[in-house]
Each structure stands twice: as C-alpha cells, then as structure tokens.
Amino acid sequence: HGRRARRVGGAHGVAAPRAPTMVESLTPERAIELAGAGAFQVRLTALLMLANAGDAVEVLSVALILPTAGAEFGLSASQKGALTSAVFAGALLGSFAWGLAGDRVGRRRMLATALAVNALFALASGTARTFWFLVTCRVLAGVGVSGCNTAAFTALPEFLPCHARGKHTVALASGWMVGSIYSASIGWALIPTRGWRTFVFVSAAPALACLLGVVAWMPESPRFLAVRGRGEEATEVIRRIARGNAREARVPRDAQVEVGVGSSRASPVGRLGAAARRKPGGFGAWIAPLRSLCEPPLRSRAASVGFVWFSLSWGWYGVMLWLPEYFARLADADGSSTTNERHVSTNVYAENAAVAWANLPGNIASAFLVDSVGRRATLTWCMASAAIAIAVFALAVSWAAGGGVSRAAAGRLYVASACAFNALSVGGWNALDLFTSEAFPTEVRSTAMGALGACGRLGSAIGTFVAGVTVSSSYPMPPLALCGGA
C-alpha cells in the first residue's frame, strides 16, 4: 500500500494525474437487452398501431365510398378501378423515397412527416367536387401511407430485445385490424346517413392521433442513432426505455452505447453496412442503402422477399377492396336495392364489418405461431389456406351469378368464405412483416422496408385495377382465380 500511495501522491509532493473515468461500452443490442421489454414498448407499440390503423383506413375507405361516390360522380367500371388503385399508385411513388429518408434522417422524423402528408390529403379528398381531384388526393394520401407503414415496421423492432420482437410486431400488425374495424364501423354508421364525405373526414382521426403522439412522446430509434454515430443520444434513449420499464438499475451508470455498430462486423451483412457508412456525402450517401440492397449478400434475399410481397398484395387487395362491390351486386341481384337503397347500403357495410372482425382470431393465432413454428412456416400455411378460402368465395360468386343456389345461401357463403380468407391472410401478413423487419440490418432496414413495400404496392395496384375492370362483367372468376393463385 505504501508503494501505491507513493505512485499516486508522487515521490516529491507532485500531484499524480487523475485516474481516467471508466466507461462501460455497450453494443446497441446489449443495451436494449438490459433496458428490457415492458411498459415503454407497450406504449410505443400502441402508438405505432395507430399508424398502421391509419394505413388500413386510407386503403380500405375507398372501397367503402365506392358505391356512393361512384354514383355521385357517375363513374364507369374502369374509373372505379382507377380510384381504387390511386392510393397504391401514390404508395408506390413514395415507398422508395420514404425508405431512403428513414435510413438518412431517422425513423421518427420520417414517420411524423408521412403522417402529416397522409392526414392532410385524406381530409382534402373529402372536399372533392370532381373525380380527378378525388383521385389526385387519394394518390397523395397514398404517398403518406407508404411512409407510415415503412417507418412503423422499421422502428419498433429497433426498440425491442430479440425475445420480444415476435409478439410486439404481431401486435403492431394487428393495428391493421383496428383500422379495418374502425373504417367498417364508421362507414356503417356514417355513409348511409351522413354521406361519404363525412366518413372521409372522420377516417383521418387515427393518422392525426398518431402524429400528435409521435411529435410529443416518441424518441428516435437507439439503433439508428448508434449507427449514425450519435452515441450520447442513443444512450439517453436507452436510459429512457429503462426508466419506462422500471429497470433503470440494470443499465450501468457509466454505460455508453457504441457508435457505428449495427449488425455484427464479422458477418457479411455487417461488412456491407460498414461499407455503406463509408459512402461519400450528398446524393451518393442517400442512395447508398438502396445500392447495398442490389449487391450480394442482400440482393437475392431482397428479390425473393419482394416477390412474396408482390404476390401476396395482388391476391389480398384484389379481393378485399372489392368485397363491398361484390356484396352490393348480390344485394342488387335480390332486387332489394330498388325498394330500399339505404337498407342495402347498411347490409353491405354490416357484412364488411363482419369481415373486418375476422382479423381478430388470425392475429391471436399468429402471435403464437410466429414464435412456435417460425415465421416462414406461418406464412406458408396461412397463405395456402387463404387460397382455399378464396376458391370457396369464387364458387359462391359463380353460384350467385348462375342461380345454382338461393341468394340467401350464396350471401351466407360469401360472408363466411370472405371472413375465413381475411382471418387466414392476416396471419400470413403478420409473419411477412416480422420476417422482413428481421431480415435486413439497421443500416438498410428502412430502405428495404420501403423497397419491398413498393413491390407490394405495385401488386396491389395491378390486382385491384384488374379486379375493378372485370368485377362488373359477367365473368368475375378470372380475377378471383388470379388472386387465389397469387
């Protein structure tokens, strides 16, 4: 002890240099593990569910206003198809740009901007006095929708430890169910009595509520901050998460989140991410994540997952967005629309609400299946079963058109098969969302979600347009067969 004291105090009374402060360095993954999963992530998941609900409302609302808005503007079948596809055209335009922005300026800022665009043009579409103004508003609302979806599914996993991602991501995906139920319910309550414009105004509520929550409460992703070299901010977010989960004592007081760490540097993906960070500034830095997706080892992964997004979107949207029209045509075939138009409209929206509620069992089941049997197995079995359900729906359409069964029996089969299709499809969607968010590293995750979302929007636009052109014809089977095959 005497020798140590002399070294510290100095041999001739000279003050020894102060010992350096020790800082415990944590990777973002380890820091989030220490902060845990709890009340903070529950609140964040609930907030981001509103963004996904807003996405569902914007996409599905056009199907609900189609019978009344179509009658007001005197739309042809092809114009109805164009209106239905408008939101997907906007989403396709916006997906790549939002994805790149999320990897460059951050998840939080990108989400807030996308929500503002979504809400603004959703409200504006309620003031439309011409068909083309309505289509333009739907296209621009679609631009915002694509950013909301990309940001939500990119950000949430970056706040979660590995063991908690499955259930929280499925819960986020269930925001679509919330939005579809909300849309169907207010459509049922408002459109027959107050008109489609009032319905459109009220439909913007989820996006506006989420925007307020993001601006007032949501922090930036700690993983994004670490990758961008903002270690002190990342550390503060980790401490905020720990406080929200009552686990502040688990994070060392002298801890600091490592910067420039996304994926493991030893892995091919990690080396790719490190190379992306060395790209020059300016435009090259903005498109570096997209360039990385087009190079090995991510190129084949992005192509295969993109094909799944395209096919699943074609099949699901090509059916779901035209269900109200199918239901309305069945009601017209009964002749009831000539005597009580409001009654028919109410029935159509009630049937659509029943289909929306069918999301619930699919969401509950998939929350457990993605962890117990895996993401890919859940996706495969759910979509194979959904294809069988849509084949039954096509059979009901054929019987209704040919008079093979009574209209009442055909109607029951319509609703039952549509509910089964929606319940099974949502399990596949949840598995695909979770698989995609985990398949790409932090450095390119937002760009990947945007690019793959663009593949889905392209499939959605084609599927809904093809269905719209043929749904009013005497041969509705080909588009349903294409949707089932997709």
GROMACS .gro file of C-alpha atoms in nm:
model
  486
    1HIS     CA    1   0.000   0.000   0.000
    2GLY     CA    2   0.284   0.236   0.069
    3ARG     CA    3   0.427   0.196  -0.279
    4ARG     CA    4   0.081   0.250  -0.437
    5ALA     CA    5   0.034   0.565  -0.229
    6ARG     CA    6   0.365   0.699  -0.343
    7ARG     CA    7   0.282   0.636  -0.702
    8VAL     CA    8  -0.048   0.817  -0.667
    9GLY     CA    9   0.081   1.103  -0.446
   10GLY     CA   10   0.417   1.132  -0.616
   11ALA     CA   11   0.769   1.098  -0.465
   12HIS     CA   12   0.834   1.472  -0.428
   13GLY     CA   13   0.488   1.602  -0.345
   14VAL     CA   14   0.388   1.633  -0.711
   15ALA     CA   15   0.017   1.563  -0.761
   16ALA     CA   16  -0.047   1.246  -0.954
   17PRO     CA   17  -0.261   1.266  -1.267
   18ARG     CA   18  -0.631   1.196  -1.209
   19ALA     CA   19  -0.732   0.842  -1.294
   20PRO     CA   20  -0.930   0.823  -1.617
   21THR     CA   21  -1.302   0.778  -1.584
   22MET     CA   22  -1.402   0.423  -1.675
   23VAL     CA   23  -1.688   0.395  -1.925
   24GLU     CA   24  -1.859   0.064  -1.991
   25SER     CA   25  -1.917   0.029  -2.364
   26LEU     CA   26  -2.237  -0.148  -2.471
   27THR     CA   27  -2.348  -0.258  -2.814
   28PRO     CA   28  -2.698  -0.135  -2.904
   29GLU     CA   29  -2.827  -0.491  -2.883
   30ARG     CA   30  -2.684  -0.545  -2.533
   31ALA     CA   31  -2.808  -0.205  -2.416
   32ILE     CA   32  -3.162  -0.283  -2.526
   33GLU     CA   33  -3.145  -0.624  -2.358
   34LEU     CA   34  -3.053  -0.451  -2.032
   35ALA     CA   35  -3.332  -0.193  -2.070
   36GLY     CA   36  -3.574  -0.482  -2.122
   37ALA     CA   37  -3.919  -0.507  -2.272
   38GLY     CA   38  -4.207  -0.367  -2.071
   39ALA     CA   39  -4.438  -0.070  -2.031
   40PHE     CA   40  -4.232   0.155  -2.260
   41GLN     CA   41  -4.257  -0.083  -2.555
   42VAL     CA   42  -4.627  -0.144  -2.485
   43ARG     CA   43  -4.692   0.230  -2.517
   44LEU     CA   44  -4.474   0.253  -2.827
   45THR     CA   45  -4.647  -0.044  -2.989
   46ALA     CA   46  -4.988   0.108  -2.918
   47LEU     CA   47  -4.879   0.438  -3.073
   48LEU     CA   48  -4.740   0.275  -3.385
   49MET     CA   49  -5.053   0.062  -3.413
   50LEU     CA   50  -5.233   0.390  -3.483
   51ALA     CA   51  -5.002   0.447  -3.780
   52ASN     CA   52  -5.083   0.102  -3.916
   53ALA     CA   53  -5.452   0.159  -3.843
   54GLY     CA   54  -5.434   0.484  -4.041
   55ASP     CA   55  -5.279   0.288  -4.327
   56ALA     CA   56  -5.570   0.041  -4.320
   57VAL     CA   57  -5.831   0.318  -4.305
   58GLU     CA   58  -5.686   0.502  -4.605
   59VAL     CA   59  -5.658   0.186  -4.813
   60LEU     CA   60  -5.996   0.036  -4.723
   61SER     CA   61  -6.202   0.356  -4.712
   62VAL     CA   62  -6.206   0.390  -5.089
   63ALA     CA   63  -6.380   0.052  -5.115
   64LEU     CA   64  -6.649   0.173  -4.876
   65ILE     CA   65  -6.713   0.501  -5.056
   66LEU     CA   66  -6.710   0.340  -5.400
   67PRO     CA   67  -7.086   0.265  -5.425
   68THR     CA   68  -7.195   0.616  -5.316
   69ALA     CA   69  -6.910   0.826  -5.457
   70GLY     CA   70  -6.927   0.624  -5.777
   71ALA     CA   71  -7.296   0.707  -5.810
   72GLU     CA   72  -7.238   1.077  -5.732
   73PHE     CA   73  -6.967   1.116  -5.996
   74GLY     CA   74  -7.123   0.869  -6.242
   75LEU     CA   75  -6.810   0.652  -6.256
   76SER     CA   76  -6.758   0.372  -6.505
   77ALA     CA   77  -6.603   0.039  -6.404
   78SER     CA   78  -6.260   0.148  -6.529
   79GLN     CA   79  -6.284   0.479  -6.337
   80LYS     CA   80  -6.375   0.288  -6.022
   81GLY     CA   81  -6.069   0.072  -6.080
   82ALA     CA   82  -5.853   0.382  -6.119
   83LEU     CA   83  -5.990   0.531  -5.797
   84THR     CA   84  -5.929   0.208  -5.607
   85SER     CA   85  -5.573   0.186  -5.739
   86ALA     CA   86  -5.492   0.552  -5.674
   87VAL     CA   87  -5.373   0.507  -5.315
   88PHE     CA   88  -5.143   0.226  -5.427
   89ALA     CA   89  -5.002   0.435  -5.709
   90GLY     CA   90  -4.915   0.705  -5.455
   91ALA     CA   91  -4.770   0.450  -5.217
   92LEU     CA   92  -4.556   0.308  -5.496
   93LEU     CA   93  -4.423   0.656  -5.573
   94GLY     CA   94  -4.346   0.725  -5.208
   95SER     CA   95  -4.210   0.392  -5.087
   96PHE     CA   96  -3.853   0.423  -5.215
   97ALA     CA   97  -3.820   0.787  -5.109
   98TRP     CA   98  -3.955   0.727  -4.758
   99GLY     CA   99  -3.733   0.423  -4.713
  100LEU     CA  100  -3.421   0.614  -4.809
  101ALA     CA  101  -3.526   0.906  -4.587
  102GLY     CA  102  -3.571   0.675  -4.289
  103ASP     CA  103  -3.213   0.550  -4.320
  104ARG     CA  104  -3.080   0.903  -4.367
  105VAL     CA  105  -3.276   1.140  -4.140
  106GLY     CA  106  -3.424   0.894  -3.892
  107ARG     CA  107  -3.733   0.687  -3.828
  108ARG     CA  108  -3.914   0.940  -3.606
  109ARG     CA  109  -3.882   1.239  -3.838
  110MET     CA  110  -3.981   1.034  -4.139
  111LEU     CA  111  -4.287   0.892  -3.961
  112ALA     CA  112  -4.408   1.235  -3.847
  113THR     CA  113  -4.377   1.379  -4.199
  114ALA     CA  114  -4.555   1.082  -4.357
  115LEU     CA  115  -4.841   1.102  -4.107
  116ALA     CA  116  -4.885   1.473  -4.181
  117VAL     CA  117  -4.900   1.409  -4.558
  118ASN     CA  118  -5.143   1.121  -4.507
  119ALA     CA  119  -5.381   1.320  -4.285
  120LEU     CA  120  -5.369   1.636  -4.499
  121PHE     CA  121  -5.471   1.472  -4.824
  122ALA     CA  122  -5.716   1.235  -4.657
  123LEU     CA  123  -5.902   1.541  -4.532
  124ALA     CA  124  -5.870   1.715  -4.868
  125SER     CA  125  -6.029   1.420  -5.050
  126GLY     CA  126  -6.349   1.485  -4.854
  127THR     CA  127  -6.381   1.822  -5.028
  128ALA     CA  128  -6.352   1.679  -5.381
  129ARG     CA  129  -6.605   1.809  -5.633
  130THR     CA  130  -6.462   1.632  -5.936
  131PHE     CA  131  -6.345   1.278  -5.999
  132TRP     CA  132  -5.991   1.379  -6.091
  133PHE     CA  133  -5.944   1.594  -5.780
  134LEU     CA  134  -6.054   1.297  -5.570
  135VAL     CA  135  -5.808   1.067  -5.750
  136THR     CA  136  -5.526   1.319  -5.701
  137CYS     CA  137  -5.595   1.343  -5.328
  138ARG     CA  138  -5.603   0.965  -5.299
  139VAL     CA  139  -5.268   0.939  -5.479
  140LEU     CA  140  -5.106   1.193  -5.245
  141ALA     CA  141  -5.262   1.031  -4.938
  142GLY     CA  142  -5.110   0.706  -5.065
  143VAL     CA  143  -4.767   0.872  -5.066
  144GLY     CA  144  -4.810   0.939  -4.695
  145VAL     CA  145  -4.947   0.591  -4.625
  146SER     CA  146  -4.634   0.424  -4.761
  147GLY     CA  147  -4.412   0.624  -4.527
  148CYS     CA  148  -4.625   0.543  -4.221
  149ASN     CA  149  -4.608   0.171  -4.282
  150THR     CA  150  -4.236   0.171  -4.360
  151ALA     CA  151  -4.144   0.376  -4.052
  152ALA     CA  152  -4.360   0.181  -3.808
  153PHE     CA  153  -4.229  -0.163  -3.903
  154THR     CA  154  -3.872  -0.036  -3.924
  155ALA     CA  155  -3.870   0.144  -3.589
  156LEU     CA  156  -4.048  -0.092  -3.350
  157PRO     CA  157  -3.804  -0.389  -3.369
  158GLU     CA  158  -3.517  -0.146  -3.304
  159PHE     CA  159  -3.658  -0.070  -2.957
  160LEU     CA  160  -3.702  -0.438  -2.865
  161PRO     CA  161  -3.475  -0.719  -2.742
  162CYS     CA  162  -3.478  -1.027  -2.964
  163HIS     CA  163  -3.707  -1.237  -2.746
  164ALA     CA  164  -3.986  -0.976  -2.751
  165ARG     CA  165  -3.993  -0.887  -3.121
  166GLY     CA  166  -4.238  -1.155  -3.231
  167LYS     CA  167  -4.539  -1.067  -3.019
  168HIS     CA  168  -4.485  -0.690  -3.033
  169THR     CA  169  -4.450  -0.690  -3.413
  170VAL     CA  170  -4.762  -0.903  -3.450
  171ALA     CA  171  -4.939  -0.660  -3.215
  172LEU     CA  172  -4.824  -0.374  -3.440
  173ALA     CA  173  -4.954  -0.562  -3.744
  174SER     CA  174  -5.289  -0.603  -3.567
  175GLY     CA  175  -5.323  -0.226  -3.598
  176TRP     CA  176  -5.447  -0.310  -3.947
  177MET     CA  177  -5.735  -0.499  -3.785
  178VAL     CA  178  -5.809  -0.198  -3.564
  179GLY     CA  179  -5.811   0.028  -3.868
  180SER     CA  180  -6.029  -0.205  -4.074
  181ILE     CA  181  -6.281  -0.241  -3.792
  182TYR     CA  182  -6.279   0.134  -3.733
  183SER     CA  183  -6.324   0.200  -4.104
  184ALA     CA  184  -6.604  -0.053  -4.145
  185SER     CA  185  -6.781   0.061  -3.828
  186ILE     CA  186  -6.783   0.433  -3.906
  187GLY     CA  187  -6.869   0.353  -4.267
  188TRP     CA  188  -7.168   0.154  -4.145
  189ALA     CA  189  -7.268   0.438  -3.910
  190LEU     CA  190  -7.196   0.741  -4.129
  191ILE     CA  191  -7.216   0.669  -4.502
  192PRO     CA  192  -7.585   0.570  -4.521
  193THR     CA  193  -7.690   0.865  -4.301
  194ARG     CA  194  -7.425   1.142  -4.332
  195GLY     CA  195  -7.268   1.062  -4.667
  196TRP     CA  196  -6.925   0.954  -4.779
  197ARG     CA  197  -6.760   1.295  -4.725
  198THR     CA  198  -6.826   1.293  -4.351
  199PHE     CA  199  -6.688   0.940  -4.341
  200VAL     CA  200  -6.368   1.052  -4.516
  201PHE     CA  201  -6.314   1.336  -4.267
  202VAL     CA  202  -6.357   1.106  -3.966
  203SER     CA  203  -6.128   0.849  -4.129
  204ALA     CA  204  -5.829   1.081  -4.082
  205ALA     CA  205  -5.851   1.056  -3.700
  206PRO     CA  206  -5.602   0.766  -3.650
  207ALA     CA  207  -5.331   0.940  -3.853
  208LEU     CA  208  -5.382   1.269  -3.669
  209ALA     CA  209  -5.377   1.100  -3.326
  210CYS     CA  210  -5.058   0.912  -3.412
  211LEU     CA  211  -4.895   1.231  -3.540
  212LEU     CA  212  -4.959   1.404  -3.207
  213GLY     CA  213  -4.814   1.108  -3.016
  214VAL     CA  214  -4.501   1.088  -3.233
  215VAL     CA  215  -4.427   1.460  -3.201
  216ALA     CA  216  -4.497   1.476  -2.827
  217TRP     CA  217  -4.354   1.148  -2.698
  218MET     CA  218  -4.176   0.908  -2.932
  219PRO     CA  219  -3.792   0.911  -2.926
  220GLU     CA  220  -3.562   0.826  -3.214
  221SER     CA  221  -3.452   0.463  -3.258
  222PRO     CA  222  -3.141   0.393  -3.044
  223ARG     CA  223  -3.005   0.156  -3.306
  224PHE     CA  224  -3.036   0.422  -3.576
  225LEU     CA  225  -2.864   0.678  -3.351
  226ALA     CA  226  -2.578   0.436  -3.282
  227VAL     CA  227  -2.527   0.359  -3.650
  228ARG     CA  228  -2.522   0.731  -3.729
  229GLY     CA  229  -2.253   0.794  -3.466
  230ARG     CA  230  -2.480   0.970  -3.213
  231GLY     CA  231  -2.378   0.764  -2.913
  232GLU     CA  232  -2.480   1.007  -2.637
  233GLU     CA  233  -2.832   1.040  -2.778
  234ALA     CA  234  -2.859   0.662  -2.815
  235THR     CA  235  -2.750   0.619  -2.452
  236GLU     CA  236  -3.012   0.868  -2.333
  237VAL     CA  237  -3.285   0.684  -2.524
  238ILE     CA  238  -3.172   0.355  -2.367
  239ARG     CA  239  -3.196   0.513  -2.020
  240ARG     CA  240  -3.542   0.645  -2.104
  241ILE     CA  241  -3.653   0.297  -2.209
  242ALA     CA  242  -3.510   0.152  -1.887
  243ARG     CA  243  -3.693   0.413  -1.678
  244GLY     CA  244  -4.017   0.338  -1.856
  245ASN     CA  245  -3.970  -0.032  -1.782
  246ALA     CA  246  -3.863   0.027  -1.416
  247ARG     CA  247  -3.523  -0.130  -1.499
  248GLU     CA  248  -3.300   0.175  -1.470
  249ALA     CA  249  -3.074  -0.003  -1.220
  250ARG     CA  250  -2.992  -0.268  -1.483
  251VAL     CA  251  -2.815  -0.015  -1.705
  252PRO     CA  252  -2.473   0.079  -1.558
  253ARG     CA  253  -2.442   0.446  -1.463
  254ASP     CA  254  -2.121   0.480  -1.665
  255ALA     CA  255  -2.255   0.291  -1.969
  256GLN     CA  256  -2.216   0.433  -2.319
  257VAL     CA  257  -2.371   0.288  -2.635
  258GLU     CA  258  -2.111   0.206  -2.900
  259VAL     CA  259  -2.141   0.407  -3.220
  260GLY     CA  260  -2.115   0.278  -3.573
  261VAL     CA  261  -2.249  -0.060  -3.465
  262GLY     CA  262  -2.546  -0.209  -3.648
  263SER     CA  263  -2.502  -0.568  -3.747
  264SER     CA  264  -2.207  -0.781  -3.649
  265ARG     CA  265  -1.892  -0.666  -3.827
  266ALA     CA  266  -1.787  -1.026  -3.869
  267SER     CA  267  -2.092  -1.113  -4.077
  268PRO     CA  268  -2.127  -1.036  -4.448
  269VAL     CA  269  -2.422  -0.811  -4.370
  270GLY     CA  270  -2.221  -0.627  -4.107
  271ARG     CA  271  -1.936  -0.568  -4.350
  272LEU     CA  272  -2.187  -0.444  -4.606
  273GLY     CA  273  -2.328  -0.199  -4.355
  274ALA     CA  274  -1.982  -0.072  -4.266
  275ALA     CA  275  -1.911  -0.017  -4.634
  276ALA     CA  276  -2.236   0.172  -4.672
  277ARG     CA  277  -2.132   0.407  -4.392
  278ARG     CA  278  -1.813   0.489  -4.580
  279LYS     CA  279  -2.005   0.612  -4.886
  280PRO     CA  280  -1.944   0.978  -4.975
  281GLY     CA  281  -2.185   1.251  -4.875
  282GLY     CA  282  -2.453   1.411  -5.088
  283PHE     CA  283  -2.672   1.211  -5.323
  284GLY     CA  284  -2.440   0.911  -5.302
  285ALA     CA  285  -2.496   0.886  -4.927
  286TRP     CA  286  -2.873   0.899  -4.973
  287ILE     CA  287  -2.885   0.611  -5.221
  288ALA     CA  288  -2.611   0.402  -5.055
  289PRO     CA  289  -2.864   0.177  -4.873
  290LEU     CA  290  -3.051   0.111  -5.198
  291ARG     CA  291  -2.722   0.029  -5.370
  292SER     CA  292  -2.643  -0.211  -5.089
  293LEU     CA  293  -2.972  -0.395  -5.140
  294CYS     CA  294  -2.877  -0.454  -5.503
  295GLU     CA  295  -2.544  -0.616  -5.410
  296PRO     CA  296  -2.461  -0.953  -5.251
  297PRO     CA  297  -2.540  -1.082  -4.995
  298LEU     CA  298  -2.872  -0.897  -4.976
  299ARG     CA  299  -2.966  -0.897  -5.344
  300SER     CA  300  -3.112  -1.249  -5.360
  301ARG     CA  301  -3.287  -1.205  -5.026
  302ALA     CA  302  -3.447  -0.877  -5.133
  303ALA     CA  303  -3.559  -1.026  -5.466
  304SER     CA  304  -3.724  -1.333  -5.312
  305VAL     CA  305  -3.897  -1.139  -5.034
  306GLY     CA  306  -4.005  -0.874  -5.286
  307PHE     CA  307  -4.175  -1.141  -5.496
  308VAL     CA  308  -4.367  -1.258  -5.189
  309TRP     CA  309  -4.477  -0.900  -5.115
  310PHE     CA  310  -4.592  -0.853  -5.476
  311SER     CA  311  -4.789  -1.177  -5.492
  312LEU     CA  312  -4.949  -1.152  -5.151
  313SER     CA  313  -5.054  -0.791  -5.213
  314TRP     CA  314  -5.208  -0.876  -5.551
  315GLY     CA  315  -5.409  -1.161  -5.401
  316TRP     CA  316  -5.526  -0.990  -5.082
  317TYR     CA  317  -5.609  -0.642  -5.210
  318GLY     CA  318  -5.756  -0.772  -5.534
  319VAL     CA  319  -6.022  -0.944  -5.322
  320MET     CA  320  -6.064  -0.728  -5.012
  321LEU     CA  321  -6.102  -0.390  -5.178
  322TRP     CA  322  -6.382  -0.519  -5.397
  323LEU     CA  323  -6.580  -0.705  -5.131
  324PRO     CA  324  -6.830  -0.418  -5.080
  325GLU     CA  325  -6.890  -0.417  -5.455
  326TYR     CA  326  -6.947  -0.794  -5.458
  327PHE     CA  327  -7.184  -0.762  -5.162
  328ALA     CA  328  -7.368  -0.473  -5.329
  329ARG     CA  329  -7.406  -0.670  -5.654
  330LEU     CA  330  -7.550  -0.964  -5.463
  331ALA     CA  331  -7.799  -0.730  -5.294
  332ASP     CA  332  -7.888  -0.576  -5.631
  333ALA     CA  333  -7.949  -0.922  -5.772
  334ASP     CA  334  -8.205  -0.974  -5.494
  335GLY     CA  335  -8.389  -0.668  -5.619
  336SER     CA  336  -8.389  -0.512  -5.274
  337SER     CA  337  -8.192  -0.208  -5.386
  338THR     CA  338  -8.484  -0.087  -5.594
  339THR     CA  339  -8.707  -0.068  -5.291
  340ASN     CA  340  -8.480   0.036  -5.010
  341GLU     CA  341  -8.141   0.168  -5.116
  342ARG     CA  342  -8.040   0.269  -4.763
  343HIS     CA  343  -8.119  -0.079  -4.630
  344VAL     CA  344  -7.898  -0.236  -4.895
  345SER     CA  345  -7.612   0.001  -4.815
  346THR     CA  346  -7.641  -0.077  -4.446
  347ASN     CA  347  -7.628  -0.451  -4.518
  348VAL     CA  348  -7.317  -0.405  -4.730
  349TYR     CA  349  -7.134  -0.218  -4.454
  350ALA     CA  350  -7.251  -0.466  -4.189
  351GLU     CA  351  -7.110  -0.753  -4.395
  352ASN     CA  352  -6.786  -0.563  -4.441
  353ALA     CA  353  -6.765  -0.508  -4.064
  354ALA     CA  354  -6.805  -0.882  -4.007
  355VAL     CA  355  -6.514  -0.949  -4.243
  356ALA     CA  356  -6.303  -0.688  -4.061
  357TRP     CA  357  -6.366  -0.856  -3.724
  358ALA     CA  358  -6.238  -1.182  -3.873
  359ASN     CA  359  -5.889  -1.035  -3.833
  360LEU     CA  360  -5.907  -1.097  -3.459
  361PRO     CA  361  -5.863  -1.477  -3.447
  362GLY     CA  362  -5.595  -1.455  -3.716
  363ASN     CA  363  -5.398  -1.202  -3.514
  364ILE     CA  364  -5.425  -1.400  -3.191
  365ALA     CA  365  -5.319  -1.726  -3.353
  366SER     CA  366  -5.029  -1.575  -3.547
  367ALA     CA  367  -4.890  -1.407  -3.233
  368PHE     CA  368  -4.809  -1.755  -3.102
  369LEU     CA  369  -4.737  -1.931  -3.432
  370VAL     CA  370  -4.455  -1.697  -3.541
  371ASP     CA  371  -4.254  -1.800  -3.233
  372SER     CA  372  -4.365  -2.163  -3.203
  373VAL     CA  373  -4.345  -2.281  -3.566
  374GLY     CA  374  -4.148  -1.995  -3.719
  375ARG     CA  375  -4.205  -1.701  -3.950
  376ARG     CA  376  -4.177  -1.881  -4.283
  377ALA     CA  377  -4.390  -2.180  -4.182
  378THR     CA  378  -4.665  -1.948  -4.055
  379LEU     CA  379  -4.657  -1.751  -4.380
  380THR     CA  380  -4.668  -2.066  -4.596
  381TRP     CA  381  -4.954  -2.242  -4.422
  382CYS     CA  382  -5.165  -1.930  -4.375
  383MET     CA  383  -5.150  -1.830  -4.739
  384ALA     CA  384  -5.212  -2.182  -4.867
  385SER     CA  385  -5.525  -2.196  -4.650
  386ALA     CA  386  -5.629  -1.847  -4.764
  387ALA     CA  387  -5.610  -1.963  -5.128
  388ILE     CA  388  -5.858  -2.240  -5.047
  389ALA     CA  389  -6.090  -1.985  -4.884
  390ILE     CA  390  -6.085  -1.760  -5.189
  391ALA     CA  391  -6.165  -2.061  -5.408
  392VAL     CA  392  -6.479  -2.113  -5.198
  393PHE     CA  393  -6.563  -1.744  -5.234
  394ALA     CA  394  -6.522  -1.770  -5.612
  395LEU     CA  395  -6.755  -2.070  -5.607
  396ALA     CA  396  -7.014  -1.863  -5.419
  397VAL     CA  397  -6.982  -1.585  -5.677
  398SER     CA  398  -7.033  -1.836  -5.956
  399TRP     CA  399  -7.337  -1.989  -5.789
  400ALA     CA  400  -7.489  -1.647  -5.724
  401ALA     CA  401  -7.438  -1.544  -6.087
  402GLY     CA  402  -7.571  -1.870  -6.226
  403GLY     CA  403  -7.862  -1.915  -5.990
  404GLY     CA  404  -7.731  -2.252  -5.867
  405VAL     CA  405  -7.835  -2.175  -5.510
  406SER     CA  406  -8.065  -1.927  -5.343
  407ARG     CA  407  -7.943  -1.570  -5.298
  408ALA     CA  408  -7.962  -1.608  -4.921
  409ALA     CA  409  -7.742  -1.918  -4.927
  410ALA     CA  410  -7.497  -1.753  -5.165
  411GLY     CA  411  -7.484  -1.448  -4.937
  412ARG     CA  412  -7.403  -1.660  -4.632
  413LEU     CA  413  -7.128  -1.839  -4.824
  414TYR     CA  414  -6.998  -1.500  -4.947
  415VAL     CA  415  -6.957  -1.369  -4.594
  416ALA     CA  416  -6.827  -1.693  -4.439
  417SER     CA  417  -6.560  -1.751  -4.705
  418ALA     CA  418  -6.456  -1.383  -4.703
  419CYS     CA  419  -6.418  -1.396  -4.322
  420ALA     CA  420  -6.211  -1.714  -4.347
  421PHE     CA  421  -5.994  -1.559  -4.618
  422ASN     CA  422  -5.929  -1.247  -4.410
  423ALA     CA  423  -5.856  -1.440  -4.088
  424LEU     CA  424  -5.607  -1.667  -4.262
  425SER     CA  425  -5.446  -1.392  -4.468
  426VAL     CA  426  -5.373  -1.173  -4.166
  427GLY     CA  427  -5.160  -1.449  -4.016
  428GLY     CA  428  -4.952  -1.453  -4.333
  429TRP     CA  429  -4.923  -1.076  -4.335
  430ASN     CA  430  -4.805  -1.071  -3.974
  431ALA     CA  431  -4.542  -1.335  -4.040
  432LEU     CA  432  -4.422  -1.150  -4.352
  433ASP     CA  433  -4.396  -0.815  -4.170
  434LEU     CA  434  -4.193  -0.971  -3.889
  435PHE     CA  435  -3.970  -1.174  -4.121
  436THR     CA  436  -3.896  -0.867  -4.336
  437SER     CA  437  -3.810  -0.641  -4.042
  438GLU     CA  438  -3.561  -0.901  -3.912
  439ALA     CA  439  -3.408  -0.993  -4.248
  440PHE     CA  440  -3.210  -0.672  -4.305
  441PRO     CA  441  -2.952  -0.484  -4.096
  442THR     CA  442  -3.012  -0.149  -3.928
  443GLU     CA  443  -2.814   0.043  -4.191
  444VAL     CA  444  -3.053  -0.053  -4.473
  445ARG     CA  445  -3.366  -0.166  -4.288
  446SER     CA  446  -3.583   0.135  -4.368
  447THR     CA  447  -3.479   0.129  -4.735
  448ALA     CA  448  -3.553  -0.243  -4.752
  449MET     CA  449  -3.898  -0.198  -4.598
  450GLY     CA  450  -3.968   0.084  -4.844
  451ALA     CA  451  -3.847  -0.108  -5.148
  452LEU     CA  452  -4.035  -0.424  -5.054
  453GLY     CA  453  -4.340  -0.217  -4.971
  454ALA     CA  454  -4.315  -0.074  -5.324
  455CYS     CA  455  -4.325  -0.428  -5.462
  456GLY     CA  456  -4.638  -0.485  -5.259
  457ARG     CA  457  -4.799  -0.160  -5.372
  458LEU     CA  458  -4.729  -0.249  -5.735
  459GLY     CA  459  -4.900  -0.585  -5.688
  460SER     CA  460  -5.188  -0.412  -5.507
  461ALA     CA  461  -5.238  -0.156  -5.783
  462ILE     CA  462  -5.237  -0.421  -6.058
  463GLY     CA  463  -5.460  -0.660  -5.866
  464THR     CA  464  -5.722  -0.401  -5.774
  465PHE     CA  465  -5.727  -0.248  -6.121
  466VAL     CA  466  -5.770  -0.585  -6.293
  467ALA     CA  467  -6.044  -0.680  -6.049
  468GLY     CA  468  -6.214  -0.344  -6.098
  469VAL     CA  469  -6.227  -0.378  -6.474
  470THR     CA  470  -6.384  -0.724  -6.457
  471VAL     CA  471  -6.591  -0.722  -6.137
  472SER     CA  472  -6.894  -0.574  -6.310
  473SER     CA  473  -6.872  -0.812  -6.604
  474SER     CA  474  -7.042  -1.147  -6.640
  475TYR     CA  475  -6.710  -1.324  -6.581
  476PRO     CA  476  -6.578  -1.238  -6.231
  477MET     CA  477  -6.397  -1.572  -6.198
  478PRO     CA  478  -6.068  -1.485  -6.378
  479PRO     CA  479  -5.962  -1.206  -6.138
  480LEU     CA  480  -6.058  -1.420  -5.837
  481ALA     CA  481  -5.857  -1.710  -5.981
  482LEU     CA  482  -5.558  -1.477  -6.028
  483CYS     CA  483  -5.593  -1.351  -5.670
  484GLY     CA  484  -5.610  -1.704  -5.533
  485GLY     CA  485  -5.308  -1.807  -5.739
  486ALA     CA  486  -5.112  -1.505  -5.618
   0.00000   0.00000   0.00000
